């Protein structure tokens, strides 16, 4: 049974899964994700950090934080919600956990008044790009920490007009 729980960014299970995703980033990109994250960015109702449990074991993580238009980043719009730390442990992949997690992130962001979901991934994560495309995400301009990195790929999806 797969269950999603709201957690804090510094919850022990979130920290454990974050270490796993950082190890994965080191493997495929050669370094950690250096995007600055603060716990308060993901605190409901403003944001959301979820951990997915399969039979009581933490196997997935995903979050969204609010972002709005900024003069130094023309891709960002008022009402955006940025997905961060989407990850499913290798042994739990293929069971639909990522789609379930993504749908809940979209639902809670829309309920919080966010209008568009955006995310950044990279060329070393073709499975992630396939998932997002299959769930209705379209390519957008690069934004954020990795906007000048040629490996960065960004996607967006309208949650509401």
PDB file of C-alpha atoms in Angstrom:
ATOM      1  CA  UNK A   1       0.000   0.000   0.000  1.00  0.00           C
ATOM      2  CA  UNK A   2       1.443   3.368  -1.099  1.00  0.00           C
ATOM      3  CA  UNK A   3       0.749   6.286   1.237  1.00  0.00           C
ATOM      4  CA  UNK A   4       1.759   9.945   0.929  1.00  0.00           C
ATOM      5  CA  UNK A   5       2.522  11.913   4.089  1.00  0.00           C
ATOM      6  CA  UNK A   6       3.207  15.612   4.505  1.00  0.00           C
ATOM      7  CA  UNK A   7       6.638  15.985   6.078  1.00  0.00           C
ATOM      8  CA  UNK A   8       9.103  18.745   6.805  1.00  0.00           C
ATOM      9  CA  UNK A   9      12.205  19.149   4.663  1.00  0.00           C
ATOM     10  CA  UNK A  10      14.270  18.167   7.707  1.00  0.00           C
ATOM     11  CA  UNK A  11      12.172  15.096   8.686  1.00  0.00           C
ATOM     12  CA  UNK A  12      14.470  12.046   9.081  1.00  0.00           C
ATOM     13  CA  UNK A  13      12.840  10.172   6.171  1.00  0.00           C
ATOM     14  CA  UNK A  14      13.058  13.247   3.948  1.00  0.00           C
ATOM     15  CA  UNK A  15      16.718  13.672   4.875  1.00  0.00           C
ATOM     16  CA  UNK A  16      17.441  10.013   4.103  1.00  0.00           C
ATOM     17  CA  UNK A  17      15.768  10.216   0.686  1.00  0.00           C
ATOM     18  CA  UNK A  18      17.484  13.531  -0.023  1.00  0.00           C
ATOM     19  CA  UNK A  19      20.843  11.858   0.600  1.00  0.00           C
ATOM     20  CA  UNK A  20      19.878   9.148  -1.892  1.00  0.00           C
ATOM     21  CA  UNK A  21      18.846  11.644  -4.560  1.00  0.00           C
ATOM     22  CA  UNK A  22      22.053  13.637  -4.012  1.00  0.00           C
ATOM     23  CA  UNK A  23      24.074  10.426  -4.462  1.00  0.00           C
ATOM     24  CA  UNK A  24      22.179   9.846  -7.707  1.00  0.00           C
ATOM     25  CA  UNK A  25      22.974  13.407  -8.875  1.00  0.00           C
ATOM     26  CA  UNK A  26      26.660  12.834  -8.072  1.00  0.00           C
ATOM     27  CA  UNK A  27      26.553   9.638 -10.123  1.00  0.00           C
ATOM     28  CA  UNK A  28      24.921  11.140 -13.224  1.00  0.00           C
ATOM     29  CA  UNK A  29      26.106  14.793 -13.078  1.00  0.00           C
ATOM     30  CA  UNK A  30      29.275  14.585 -10.998  1.00  0.00           C
ATOM     31  CA  UNK A  31      27.999  16.850  -8.203  1.00  0.00           C
ATOM     32  CA  UNK A  32      25.151  17.541  -5.789  1.00  0.00           C
ATOM     33  CA  UNK A  33      22.204  19.763  -6.635  1.00  0.00           C
ATOM     34  CA  UNK A  34      23.296  23.114  -5.219  1.00  0.00           C
ATOM     35  CA  UNK A  35      19.858  24.741  -5.333  1.00  0.00           C
ATOM     36  CA  UNK A  36      19.253  26.450  -1.999  1.00  0.00           C
ATOM     37  CA  UNK A  37      16.238  25.012  -0.190  1.00  0.00           C
ATOM     38  CA  UNK A  38      14.808  26.238   3.106  1.00  0.00           C
ATOM     39  CA  UNK A  39      12.274  24.286   5.206  1.00  0.00           C
ATOM     40  CA  UNK A  40       9.843  27.202   5.366  1.00  0.00           C
ATOM     41  CA  UNK A  41       9.510  27.208   1.544  1.00  0.00           C
ATOM     42  CA  UNK A  42       7.736  23.841   1.766  1.00  0.00           C
ATOM     43  CA  UNK A  43       5.525  24.438   4.794  1.00  0.00           C
ATOM     44  CA  UNK A  44       1.800  24.106   4.100  1.00  0.00           C
ATOM     45  CA  UNK A  45      -0.238  25.897   3.001  1.00  0.00           C
ATOM     46  CA  UNK A  46       2.463  27.889   1.185  1.00  0.00           C
ATOM     47  CA  UNK A  47       4.330  24.836  -0.092  1.00  0.00           C
ATOM     48  CA  UNK A  48       4.310  21.105   0.381  1.00  0.00           C
ATOM     49  CA  UNK A  49       6.890  18.385   1.032  1.00  0.00           C
ATOM     50  CA  UNK A  50       5.683  14.804   0.656  1.00  0.00           C
ATOM     51  CA  UNK A  51       7.253  11.466   1.445  1.00  0.00           C
ATOM     52  CA  UNK A  52       5.758   8.338  -0.075  1.00  0.00           C
ATOM     53  CA  UNK A  53       5.693   5.134   1.933  1.00  0.00           C
ATOM     54  CA  UNK A  54       5.252   1.646   0.530  1.00  0.00           C
ATOM     55  CA  UNK A  55       4.312  -0.808   3.291  1.00  0.00           C
ATOM     56  CA  UNK A  56       5.640   1.689   5.828  1.00  0.00           C
ATOM     57  CA  UNK A  57       9.033   2.177   4.163  1.00  0.00           C
ATOM     58  CA  UNK A  58      10.003   5.615   2.739  1.00  0.00           C
ATOM     59  CA  UNK A  59      10.438   5.108  -1.010  1.00  0.00           C
ATOM     60  CA  UNK A  60       9.582   8.421  -2.696  1.00  0.00           C
ATOM     61  CA  UNK A  61       9.837  12.127  -2.168  1.00  0.00           C
ATOM     62  CA  UNK A  62       8.597  15.238  -3.895  1.00  0.00           C
ATOM     63  CA  UNK A  63       7.837  18.822  -3.050  1.00  0.00           C
ATOM     64  CA  UNK A  64       6.688  22.140  -4.413  1.00  0.00           C
ATOM     65  CA  UNK A  65       7.517  25.641  -3.340  1.00  0.00           C
ATOM     66  CA  UNK A  66       5.959  28.917  -4.452  1.00  0.00           C
ATOM     67  CA  UNK A  67       7.883  31.090  -6.858  1.00  0.00           C
ATOM     68  CA  UNK A  68       6.804  34.305  -8.516  1.00  0.00           C
ATOM     69  CA  UNK A  69       8.012  36.566 -11.293  1.00  0.00           C
ATOM     70  CA  UNK A  70      11.459  38.117 -10.839  1.00  0.00           C
ATOM     71  CA  UNK A  71      13.157  40.732 -13.021  1.00  0.00           C
ATOM     72  CA  UNK A  72      16.339  38.619 -13.232  1.00  0.00           C
ATOM     73  CA  UNK A  73      14.514  35.472 -14.422  1.00  0.00           C
ATOM     74  CA  UNK A  74      12.015  36.086 -17.244  1.00  0.00           C
ATOM     75  CA  UNK A  75      10.718  32.492 -17.299  1.00  0.00           C
ATOM     76  CA  UNK A  76       9.149  32.768 -13.846  1.00  0.00           C
ATOM     77  CA  UNK A  77       5.566  34.012 -13.494  1.00  0.00           C
ATOM     78  CA  UNK A  78       3.485  35.080 -10.556  1.00  0.00           C
ATOM     79  CA  UNK A  79       1.608  32.034  -9.304  1.00  0.00           C
ATOM     80  CA  UNK A  80       4.232  29.429 -10.220  1.00  0.00           C
ATOM     81  CA  UNK A  81       4.931  26.393  -8.045  1.00  0.00           C
ATOM     82  CA  UNK A  82       8.322  24.771  -8.519  1.00  0.00           C
ATOM     83  CA  UNK A  83       8.733  21.027  -8.090  1.00  0.00           C
ATOM     84  CA  UNK A  84      11.786  19.960  -6.123  1.00  0.00           C
ATOM     85  CA  UNK A  85      13.269  16.644  -4.984  1.00  0.00           C
ATOM     86  CA  UNK A  86      11.104  14.281  -7.034  1.00  0.00           C
ATOM     87  CA  UNK A  87      12.675  10.889  -6.450  1.00  0.00           C
ATOM     88  CA  UNK A  88      11.678   7.244  -6.196  1.00  0.00           C
ATOM     89  CA  UNK A  89      14.157   4.693  -4.869  1.00  0.00           C
ATOM     90  CA  UNK A  90      15.271   2.228  -7.569  1.00  0.00           C
ATOM     91  CA  UNK A  91      13.580  -0.817  -5.998  1.00  0.00           C
ATOM     92  CA  UNK A  92      10.193   0.953  -5.981  1.00  0.00           C
ATOM     93  CA  UNK A  93      10.250   2.284  -9.552  1.00  0.00           C
ATOM     94  CA  UNK A  94       7.693   1.140 -12.091  1.00  0.00           C
ATOM     95  CA  UNK A  95       4.842   0.911  -9.570  1.00  0.00           C
ATOM     96  CA  UNK A  96       3.275   4.288 -10.432  1.00  0.00           C
ATOM     97  CA  UNK A  97       4.521   6.058  -7.309  1.00  0.00           C
ATOM     98  CA  UNK A  98       5.993   9.000  -9.240  1.00  0.00           C
ATOM     99  CA  UNK A  99       2.700   9.636 -11.064  1.00  0.00           C
ATOM    100  CA  UNK A 100       0.736   9.440  -7.807  1.00  0.00           C
ATOM    101  CA  UNK A 101       3.164  11.809  -6.111  1.00  0.00           C
ATOM    102  CA  UNK A 102       3.157  14.238  -9.036  1.00  0.00           C
ATOM    103  CA  UNK A 103      -0.653  14.306  -9.152  1.00  0.00           C
ATOM    104  CA  UNK A 104      -0.813  15.144  -5.436  1.00  0.00           C
ATOM    105  CA  UNK A 105       1.777  17.895  -5.812  1.00  0.00           C
ATOM    106  CA  UNK A 106      -0.270  19.383  -8.651  1.00  0.00           C
ATOM    107  CA  UNK A 107      -3.510  19.077  -6.678  1.00  0.00           C
ATOM    108  CA  UNK A 108      -2.139  20.761  -3.553  1.00  0.00           C
ATOM    109  CA  UNK A 109      -0.411  23.528  -5.529  1.00  0.00           C
ATOM    110  CA  UNK A 110      -3.649  24.313  -7.382  1.00  0.00           C
ATOM    111  CA  UNK A 111      -5.591  24.247  -4.096  1.00  0.00           C
ATOM    112  CA  UNK A 112      -3.091  26.767  -2.691  1.00  0.00           C
ATOM    113  CA  UNK A 113      -3.833  29.104  -5.612  1.00  0.00           C
ATOM    114  CA  UNK A 114      -0.793  28.344  -7.734  1.00  0.00           C
ATOM    115  CA  UNK A 115      -1.474  28.563 -11.473  1.00  0.00           C
ATOM    116  CA  UNK A 116       1.472  26.785 -13.107  1.00  0.00           C
ATOM    117  CA  UNK A 117       3.759  23.952 -12.049  1.00  0.00           C
ATOM    118  CA  UNK A 118       7.359  24.278 -13.235  1.00  0.00           C
ATOM    119  CA  UNK A 119      10.443  22.134 -12.794  1.00  0.00           C
ATOM    120  CA  UNK A 120      14.051  21.717 -13.795  1.00  0.00           C
ATOM    121  CA  UNK A 121      15.636  18.387 -14.611  1.00  0.00           C
ATOM    122  CA  UNK A 122      18.550  17.422 -16.810  1.00  0.00           C
ATOM    123  CA  UNK A 123      19.651  15.486 -19.838  1.00  0.00           C
ATOM    124  CA  UNK A 124      20.995  12.654 -17.653  1.00  0.00           C
ATOM    125  CA  UNK A 125      17.441  11.953 -16.469  1.00  0.00           C
ATOM    126  CA  UNK A 126      15.545  10.825 -19.595  1.00  0.00           C
ATOM    127  CA  UNK A 127      13.072   8.817 -17.512  1.00  0.00           C
ATOM    128  CA  UNK A 128      12.098  11.950 -15.596  1.00  0.00           C
ATOM    129  CA  UNK A 129      11.623  13.908 -18.812  1.00  0.00           C
ATOM    130  CA  UNK A 130       9.453  11.102 -20.209  1.00  0.00           C
ATOM    131  CA  UNK A 131       7.316  11.078 -17.061  1.00  0.00           C
ATOM    132  CA  UNK A 132       6.744  14.816 -17.155  1.00  0.00           C
ATOM    133  CA  UNK A 133       5.884  14.820 -20.852  1.00  0.00           C
ATOM    134  CA  UNK A 134       3.465  11.918 -20.353  1.00  0.00           C
ATOM    135  CA  UNK A 135       1.787  13.911 -17.560  1.00  0.00           C
ATOM    136  CA  UNK A 136       1.205  16.955 -19.760  1.00  0.00           C
ATOM    137  CA  UNK A 137       4.315  19.036 -19.121  1.00  0.00           C
ATOM    138  CA  UNK A 138       5.729  21.101 -21.972  1.00  0.00           C
ATOM    139  CA  UNK A 139       9.278  22.451 -22.401  1.00  0.00           C
ATOM    140  CA  UNK A 140       9.804  26.005 -21.145  1.00  0.00           C
ATOM    141  CA  UNK A 141      12.870  28.242 -20.973  1.00  0.00           C
ATOM    142  CA  UNK A 142      15.577  27.434 -18.483  1.00  0.00           C
ATOM    143  CA  UNK A 143      15.292  29.149 -15.102  1.00  0.00           C
ATOM    144  CA  UNK A 144      16.807  29.128 -11.656  1.00  0.00           C
ATOM    145  CA  UNK A 145      20.165  27.894 -10.467  1.00  0.00           C
ATOM    146  CA  UNK A 146      20.907  25.917 -13.634  1.00  0.00           C
ATOM    147  CA  UNK A 147      19.535  28.303 -16.272  1.00  0.00           C
ATOM    148  CA  UNK A 148      22.967  28.633 -17.891  1.00  0.00           C
ATOM    149  CA  UNK A 149      23.732  24.888 -17.816  1.00  0.00           C
ATOM    150  CA  UNK A 150      23.367  23.304 -21.274  1.00  0.00           C
ATOM    151  CA  UNK A 151      22.258  20.031 -19.616  1.00  0.00           C
ATOM    152  CA  UNK A 152      19.294  21.672 -17.910  1.00  0.00           C
ATOM    153  CA  UNK A 153      15.780  20.984 -19.207  1.00  0.00           C
ATOM    154  CA  UNK A 154      12.787  22.825 -17.818  1.00  0.00           C
ATOM    155  CA  UNK A 155       9.106  22.004 -18.109  1.00  0.00           C
ATOM    156  CA  UNK A 156       5.829  23.615 -17.146  1.00  0.00           C
ATOM    157  CA  UNK A 157       2.162  22.734 -16.918  1.00  0.00           C
ATOM    158  CA  UNK A 158      -0.807  25.019 -16.367  1.00  0.00           C
ATOM    159  CA  UNK A 159      -2.787  24.025 -13.325  1.00  0.00           C
ATOM    160  CA  UNK A 160      -5.467  26.610 -13.981  1.00  0.00           C
ATOM    161  CA  UNK A 161      -5.926  29.726 -16.093  1.00  0.00           C
TER     162      UNK A 161
END
